[in-house]
Structures are given as structure tokens and as C-alpha cells.
PDB file of C-alpha atoms in Angstrom:
ATOM      1  CA  UNK A   1      46.286 -44.045   3.117  1.00 83.00           C
ATOM      2  CA  UNK A   2      45.989 -43.364   6.834  1.00 87.00           C
ATOM      3  CA  UNK A   3      49.547 -42.786   8.055  1.00 86.00           C
ATOM      4  CA  UNK A   4      50.668 -40.252   5.414  1.00 85.00           C
ATOM      5  CA  UNK A   5      47.548 -38.025   5.542  1.00 87.00           C
ATOM      6  CA  UNK A   6      47.628 -38.206   9.340  1.00 90.00           C
ATOM      7  CA  UNK A   7      51.302 -37.273   9.506  1.00 90.00           C
ATOM      8  CA  UNK A   8      50.876 -34.357   7.081  1.00 88.00           C
ATOM      9  CA  UNK A   9      47.825 -33.137   9.001  1.00 91.00           C
ATOM     10  CA  UNK A  10      49.984 -33.223  12.133  1.00 93.00           C
ATOM     11  CA  UNK A  11      52.577 -31.082  10.314  1.00 92.00           C
ATOM     12  CA  UNK A  12      49.798 -28.568   9.523  1.00 94.00           C
ATOM     13  CA  UNK A  13      48.854 -28.090  13.185  1.00 95.00           C
ATOM     14  CA  UNK A  14      51.208 -25.124  13.813  1.00 95.00           C
ATOM     15  CA  UNK A  15      49.532 -23.246  10.960  1.00 95.00           C
ATOM     16  CA  UNK A  16      46.037 -24.274  12.006  1.00 95.00           C
ATOM     17  CA  UNK A  17      46.549 -23.302  15.643  1.00 96.00           C
ATOM     18  CA  UNK A  18      48.504 -20.124  14.868  1.00 96.00           C
ATOM     19  CA  UNK A  19      46.014 -19.111  12.196  1.00 96.00           C
ATOM     20  CA  UNK A  20      43.049 -19.564  14.533  1.00 96.00           C
ATOM     21  CA  UNK A  21      44.759 -17.529  17.244  1.00 97.00           C
ATOM     22  CA  UNK A  22      45.624 -14.739  14.796  1.00 96.00           C
ATOM     23  CA  UNK A  23      42.078 -14.706  13.401  1.00 95.00           C
ATOM     24  CA  UNK A  24      40.778 -13.872  16.861  1.00 94.00           C
ATOM     25  CA  UNK A  25      43.543 -11.492  18.008  1.00 96.00           C
ATOM     26  CA  UNK A  26      44.996  -9.598  15.042  1.00 96.00           C
ATOM     27  CA  UNK A  27      43.010  -6.728  13.510  1.00 97.00           C
ATOM     28  CA  UNK A  28      45.151  -6.771  10.338  1.00 96.00           C
ATOM     29  CA  UNK A  29      44.515 -10.497   9.836  1.00 97.00           C
ATOM     30  CA  UNK A  30      40.803  -9.990  10.491  1.00 97.00           C
ATOM     31  CA  UNK A  31      40.675  -7.139   7.953  1.00 97.00           C
ATOM     32  CA  UNK A  32      42.361  -9.216   5.239  1.00 97.00           C
ATOM     33  CA  UNK A  33      40.109 -12.210   5.873  1.00 97.00           C
ATOM     34  CA  UNK A  34      37.099  -9.903   5.785  1.00 97.00           C
ATOM     35  CA  UNK A  35      38.256  -8.674   2.367  1.00 97.00           C
ATOM     36  CA  UNK A  36      38.573 -12.271   1.178  1.00 97.00           C
ATOM     37  CA  UNK A  37      35.095 -13.058   2.507  1.00 97.00           C
ATOM     38  CA  UNK A  38      33.677  -9.991   0.729  1.00 97.00           C
ATOM     39  CA  UNK A  39      35.272 -11.215  -2.492  1.00 96.00           C
ATOM     40  CA  UNK A  40      33.858 -14.727  -1.876  1.00 97.00           C
ATOM     41  CA  UNK A  41      37.430 -16.047  -2.001  1.00 97.00           C
ATOM     42  CA  UNK A  42      37.074 -18.424   0.949  1.00 96.00           C
ATOM     43  CA  UNK A  43      36.073 -21.360  -1.272  1.00 97.00           C
ATOM     44  CA  UNK A  44      39.207 -20.774  -3.389  1.00 97.00           C
ATOM     45  CA  UNK A  45      41.337 -21.233  -0.282  1.00 97.00           C
ATOM     46  CA  UNK A  46      39.409 -24.357   0.658  1.00 97.00           C
ATOM     47  CA  UNK A  47      39.814 -25.781  -2.852  1.00 97.00           C
ATOM     48  CA  UNK A  48      43.595 -25.331  -2.622  1.00 96.00           C
ATOM     49  CA  UNK A  49      43.519 -27.237   0.671  1.00 95.00           C
ATOM     50  CA  UNK A  50      41.527 -29.973  -1.068  1.00 96.00           C
ATOM     51  CA  UNK A  51      44.014 -30.087  -3.960  1.00 95.00           C
ATOM     52  CA  UNK A  52      46.873 -30.425  -1.475  1.00 93.00           C
ATOM     53  CA  UNK A  53      45.053 -33.293   0.229  1.00 93.00           C
ATOM     54  CA  UNK A  54      44.531 -35.035  -3.117  1.00 95.00           C
ATOM     55  CA  UNK A  55      48.289 -34.785  -3.766  1.00 92.00           C
ATOM     56  CA  UNK A  56      48.832 -36.438  -0.394  1.00 92.00           C
ATOM     57  CA  UNK A  57      46.478 -39.254  -1.378  1.00 94.00           C
ATOM     58  CA  UNK A  58      48.393 -39.737  -4.655  1.00 94.00           C
ATOM     59  CA  UNK A  59      51.590 -39.956  -2.609  1.00 90.00           C
ATOM     60  CA  UNK A  60      49.966 -42.539  -0.350  1.00 92.00           C
ATOM     61  CA  UNK A  61      49.030 -44.532  -3.450  1.00 93.00           C
ATOM     62  CA  UNK A  62      52.648 -44.382  -4.649  1.00 90.00           C
ATOM     63  CA  UNK A  63      53.956 -45.442  -1.244  1.00 88.00           C
ATOM     64  CA  UNK A  64      51.563 -48.398  -1.169  1.00 90.00           C
ATOM     65  CA  UNK A  65      52.693 -49.526  -4.629  1.00 90.00           C
ATOM     66  CA  UNK A  66      56.335 -48.982  -3.655  1.00 88.00           C
ATOM     67  CA  UNK A  67      55.950 -51.111  -0.520  1.00 87.00           C
ATOM     68  CA  UNK A  68      54.330 -53.961  -2.496  1.00 86.00           C
ATOM     69  CA  UNK A  69      57.255 -54.099  -4.957  1.00 88.00           C
ATOM     70  CA  UNK A  70      60.194 -53.418  -2.662  1.00 83.00           C
ATOM     71  CA  UNK A  71      61.334 -50.624  -4.981  1.00 86.00           C
ATOM     72  CA  UNK A  72      62.786 -48.201  -2.457  1.00 82.00           C
ATOM     73  CA  UNK A  73      63.795 -44.564  -2.726  1.00 80.00           C
ATOM     74  CA  UNK A  74      65.600 -43.253  -4.764  1.00 80.00           C
ATOM     75  CA  UNK A  75      64.490 -45.826  -7.374  1.00 82.00           C
ATOM     76  CA  UNK A  76      61.595 -44.396  -9.372  1.00 83.00           C
ATOM     77  CA  UNK A  77      61.127 -46.923 -12.155  1.00 87.00           C
ATOM     78  CA  UNK A  78      61.731 -50.613 -12.742  1.00 89.00           C
ATOM     79  CA  UNK A  79      62.880 -51.825 -16.133  1.00 91.00           C
ATOM     80  CA  UNK A  80      63.100 -55.405 -17.272  1.00 92.00           C
ATOM     81  CA  UNK A  81      65.733 -56.685 -19.673  1.00 95.00           C
ATOM     82  CA  UNK A  82      64.235 -58.525 -22.622  1.00 95.00           C
ATOM     83  CA  UNK A  83      66.471 -61.038 -24.384  1.00 94.00           C
ATOM     84  CA  UNK A  84      70.193 -61.704 -24.157  1.00 94.00           C
ATOM     85  CA  UNK A  85      72.119 -63.097 -21.227  1.00 95.00           C
ATOM     86  CA  UNK A  86      70.345 -60.830 -18.735  1.00 94.00           C
ATOM     87  CA  UNK A  87      66.828 -61.718 -19.957  1.00 94.00           C
ATOM     88  CA  UNK A  88      64.264 -61.033 -17.244  1.00 93.00           C
ATOM     89  CA  UNK A  89      66.683 -59.113 -14.994  1.00 93.00           C
ATOM     90  CA  UNK A  90      65.351 -55.992 -13.313  1.00 90.00           C
ATOM     91  CA  UNK A  91      67.175 -52.704 -13.842  1.00 90.00           C
ATOM     92  CA  UNK A  92      67.121 -50.133 -11.044  1.00 88.00           C
ATOM     93  CA  UNK A  93      68.985 -46.898 -10.454  1.00 87.00           C
ATOM     94  CA  UNK A  94      72.716 -47.276  -9.850  1.00 86.00           C
ATOM     95  CA  UNK A  95      73.370 -46.278  -6.243  1.00 85.00           C
ATOM     96  CA  UNK A  96      77.095 -47.015  -6.266  1.00 86.00           C
ATOM     97  CA  UNK A  97      79.675 -44.289  -6.750  1.00 88.00           C
ATOM     98  CA  UNK A  98      80.317 -42.251  -8.787  1.00 87.00           C
ATOM     99  CA  UNK A  99      76.834 -42.573 -10.332  1.00 91.00           C
ATOM    100  CA  UNK A 100      74.974 -42.906  -7.044  1.00 90.00           C
ATOM    101  CA  UNK A 101      75.743 -39.377  -5.896  1.00 91.00           C
ATOM    102  CA  UNK A 102      74.642 -37.974  -9.252  1.00 92.00           C
ATOM    103  CA  UNK A 103      71.436 -40.035  -9.255  1.00 90.00           C
ATOM    104  CA  UNK A 104      70.528 -39.044  -5.707  1.00 90.00           C
ATOM    105  CA  UNK A 105      71.319 -35.363  -6.390  1.00 92.00           C
ATOM    106  CA  UNK A 106      69.130 -35.498  -9.484  1.00 92.00           C
ATOM    107  CA  UNK A 107      66.288 -37.131  -7.507  1.00 90.00           C
ATOM    108  CA  UNK A 108      66.606 -34.499  -4.772  1.00 91.00           C
ATOM    109  CA  UNK A 109      66.413 -31.738  -7.392  1.00 92.00           C
ATOM    110  CA  UNK A 110      63.385 -33.302  -9.087  1.00 91.00           C
ATOM    111  CA  UNK A 111      61.736 -33.945  -5.730  1.00 89.00           C
ATOM    112  CA  UNK A 112      62.054 -30.246  -4.973  1.00 90.00           C
ATOM    113  CA  UNK A 113      60.238 -29.383  -8.193  1.00 91.00           C
ATOM    114  CA  UNK A 114      57.492 -31.826  -7.251  1.00 89.00           C
ATOM    115  CA  UNK A 115      56.994 -29.793  -4.061  1.00 90.00           C
ATOM    116  CA  UNK A 116      57.307 -26.273  -5.485  1.00 94.00           C
ATOM    117  CA  UNK A 117      53.943 -25.789  -7.219  1.00 93.00           C
ATOM    118  CA  UNK A 118      51.664 -26.473  -4.248  1.00 93.00           C
ATOM    119  CA  UNK A 119      54.084 -24.650  -1.958  1.00 96.00           C
ATOM    120  CA  UNK A 120      54.141 -21.493  -4.095  1.00 96.00           C
ATOM    121  CA  UNK A 121      50.360 -21.517  -4.402  1.00 96.00           C
ATOM    122  CA  UNK A 122      50.007 -21.728  -0.623  1.00 97.00           C
ATOM    123  CA  UNK A 123      52.801 -19.173  -0.203  1.00 97.00           C
ATOM    124  CA  UNK A 124      50.882 -16.600  -2.241  1.00 97.00           C
ATOM    125  CA  UNK A 125      47.566 -17.326  -0.578  1.00 97.00           C
ATOM    126  CA  UNK A 126      48.812 -17.409   3.012  1.00 97.00           C
ATOM    127  CA  UNK A 127      51.147 -14.481   2.343  1.00 97.00           C
ATOM    128  CA  UNK A 128      48.227 -12.158   1.689  1.00 97.00           C
ATOM    129  CA  UNK A 129      46.853 -12.707   5.183  1.00 97.00           C
ATOM    130  CA  UNK A 130      50.020 -13.605   7.113  1.00 98.00           C
ATOM    131  CA  UNK A 131      52.937 -11.917   5.282  1.00 97.00           C
ATOM    132  CA  UNK A 132      55.591 -12.142   8.009  1.00 97.00           C
ATOM    133  CA  UNK A 133      54.787 -15.680   9.096  1.00 97.00           C
ATOM    134  CA  UNK A 134      54.686 -16.788   5.473  1.00 97.00           C
ATOM    135  CA  UNK A 135      58.016 -15.108   4.684  1.00 98.00           C
ATOM    136  CA  UNK A 136      59.644 -16.800   7.678  1.00 97.00           C
ATOM    137  CA  UNK A 137      58.197 -20.219   6.843  1.00 97.00           C
ATOM    138  CA  UNK A 138      59.162 -19.894   3.168  1.00 97.00           C
ATOM    139  CA  UNK A 139      62.734 -18.878   3.957  1.00 98.00           C
ATOM    140  CA  UNK A 140      63.146 -21.727   6.423  1.00 97.00           C
ATOM    141  CA  UNK A 141      61.525 -24.146   3.942  1.00 97.00           C
ATOM    142  CA  UNK A 142      63.968 -23.173   1.183  1.00 96.00           C
ATOM    143  CA  UNK A 143      67.027 -23.482   3.438  1.00 97.00           C
ATOM    144  CA  UNK A 144      65.868 -26.816   4.859  1.00 96.00           C
ATOM    145  CA  UNK A 145      65.033 -28.224   1.409  1.00 95.00           C
ATOM    146  CA  UNK A 146      68.521 -27.236   0.225  1.00 95.00           C
ATOM    147  CA  UNK A 147      70.088 -28.927   3.239  1.00 96.00           C
ATOM    148  CA  UNK A 148      67.962 -32.018   2.587  1.00 94.00           C
ATOM    149  CA  UNK A 149      69.048 -32.082  -1.040  1.00 94.00           C
ATOM    150  CA  UNK A 150      72.728 -31.898  -0.133  1.00 94.00           C
ATOM    151  CA  UNK A 151      72.306 -34.622   2.482  1.00 94.00           C
ATOM    152  CA  UNK A 152      70.426 -36.888   0.081  1.00 92.00           C
ATOM    153  CA  UNK A 153      73.130 -36.561  -2.582  1.00 91.00           C
ATOM    154  CA  UNK A 154      75.701 -37.766  -0.064  1.00 90.00           C
ATOM    155  CA  UNK A 155      73.756 -40.733   1.273  1.00 88.00           C
ATOM    156  CA  UNK A 156      70.423 -42.377   0.411  1.00 84.00           C
ATOM    157  CA  UNK A 157      69.208 -42.712   3.998  1.00 83.00           C
ATOM    158  CA  UNK A 158      69.955 -39.036   4.721  1.00 88.00           C
ATOM    159  CA  UNK A 159      67.148 -37.848   2.452  1.00 84.00           C
ATOM    160  CA  UNK A 160      64.962 -36.853   5.390  1.00 87.00           C
ATOM    161  CA  UNK A 161      67.566 -34.575   6.962  1.00 87.00           C
ATOM    162  CA  UNK A 162      66.138 -31.118   6.553  1.00 91.00           C
ATOM    163  CA  UNK A 163      63.146 -32.316   4.567  1.00 92.00           C
ATOM    164  CA  UNK A 164      61.052 -33.282   7.594  1.00 92.00           C
ATOM    165  CA  UNK A 165      61.499 -29.834   9.144  1.00 94.00           C
ATOM    166  CA  UNK A 166      60.816 -28.304   5.718  1.00 95.00           C
ATOM    167  CA  UNK A 167      57.585 -30.298   5.829  1.00 94.00           C
ATOM    168  CA  UNK A 168      56.667 -28.523   9.057  1.00 95.00           C
ATOM    169  CA  UNK A 169      57.173 -25.155   7.324  1.00 96.00           C
ATOM    170  CA  UNK A 170      55.112 -26.256   4.327  1.00 96.00           C
ATOM    171  CA  UNK A 171      52.506 -27.785   6.625  1.00 96.00           C
ATOM    172  CA  UNK A 172      52.233 -24.509   8.512  1.00 97.00           C
ATOM    173  CA  UNK A 173      51.372 -22.713   5.284  1.00 97.00           C
ATOM    174  CA  UNK A 174      48.859 -25.453   4.423  1.00 96.00           C
ATOM    175  CA  UNK A 175      47.265 -24.923   7.820  1.00 96.00           C
ATOM    176  CA  UNK A 176      47.131 -21.152   7.328  1.00 98.00           C
ATOM    177  CA  UNK A 177      45.449 -21.567   3.940  1.00 97.00           C
ATOM    178  CA  UNK A 178      42.881 -23.986   5.383  1.00 97.00           C
ATOM    179  CA  UNK A 179      42.068 -21.741   8.349  1.00 97.00           C
ATOM    180  CA  UNK A 180      41.833 -18.695   6.081  1.00 97.00           C
ATOM    181  CA  UNK A 181      39.445 -20.572   3.815  1.00 97.00           C
ATOM    182  CA  UNK A 182      37.245 -21.608   6.726  1.00 97.00           C
ATOM    183  CA  UNK A 183      37.116 -18.116   8.233  1.00 97.00           C
ATOM    184  CA  UNK A 184      36.606 -16.410   4.850  1.00 97.00           C
ATOM    185  CA  UNK A 185      33.742 -18.753   3.979  1.00 95.00           C
ATOM    186  CA  UNK A 186      31.687 -18.127   7.129  1.00 79.00           C
TER     187      UNK A 186
END
């Protein structure tokens, strides 16, 4: 509950710093934020930042429960056999080939969908104020998530390849949304 929020806040720093600089130096950014402030939209931006933080806390809760059980990624569920010769045995995801590659590819695909909703929401909101930065971050995010998915399908421990840098792109948008909300609420 400390490490994950801290790490994701760190990933948001490029957006926070860049957003603050742009707020003070770019007339087009200032005009868009002024429009948002006039529409009283600042609190909407802040509420999206809060929702993102609550998702992070849910992830921290999952990671804590995962650590306590030893159920590691890509395993998502634990089943217990009832009756028969395997009574009481735990059933986890098959990580051996040929099923392992399929299972990891499926998890990578599902993991992407778990990330898409908050990303798209922040994409739309940050894109209004910072269209070029948002377009660049979103394009890089998509390419890096694809690379991460392909890496994960090939090998369990490669799941972070691409995904950590994609997290920087997503974090930058989170930072832009937060800064926009703060400036539009003043």
C-alpha cells in the first residue's frame, strides 16, 4: 500500500512537471484550462485522478493478497480439487507448453483491457489541453503495451518488458490530468 502508489506517483512526475511548465508558458494551454475553469470542470479532472488512485489501491490490495498466498503472475485464481485421488490439491494455470504460451497471451490481452478504461478517460481529458503530448504518449503506450504482450506470451518473467515504459506514458497522462484539475479548480 506504500510501494505501488509511490511507484505510480513517480511514473506521473513527467506529466506533473511538464504540465506545470506548460501551464505557465503556453498561451494555448492556459486558454484551454481557463475554459475548463469557466465550465467548473476542474473538479471532474480531480475526480478522475482520485478514481485512478483508488484503482492503484485496489491493485495494492491484490498484490498484498497475492504475496500472502504465493500465487504468482500469471496465476489469477486458485482452485481446490474436492474428492477423488487428487482431493485437496490446488489447481493453478498451466505454464508449460503448449498451454503456457496461450495462457500468458490471454492474460496479457486481458491485462490490456484492465488498463484501457482509465487510460482512455485520461487520454480524452489530457488531450483537450495537451493534444500533441497526449497523442505522442498514447502512441508510445500502445506500441509498448503490444511489445509487453508479445514478450509476456513468450516468457512469464518478460511481462514487464515494454509495460514499465508504457506505465511512464500512462503516468504522464495521469499527471497531466491531475495538474489540469488543480489549475482549473483555482
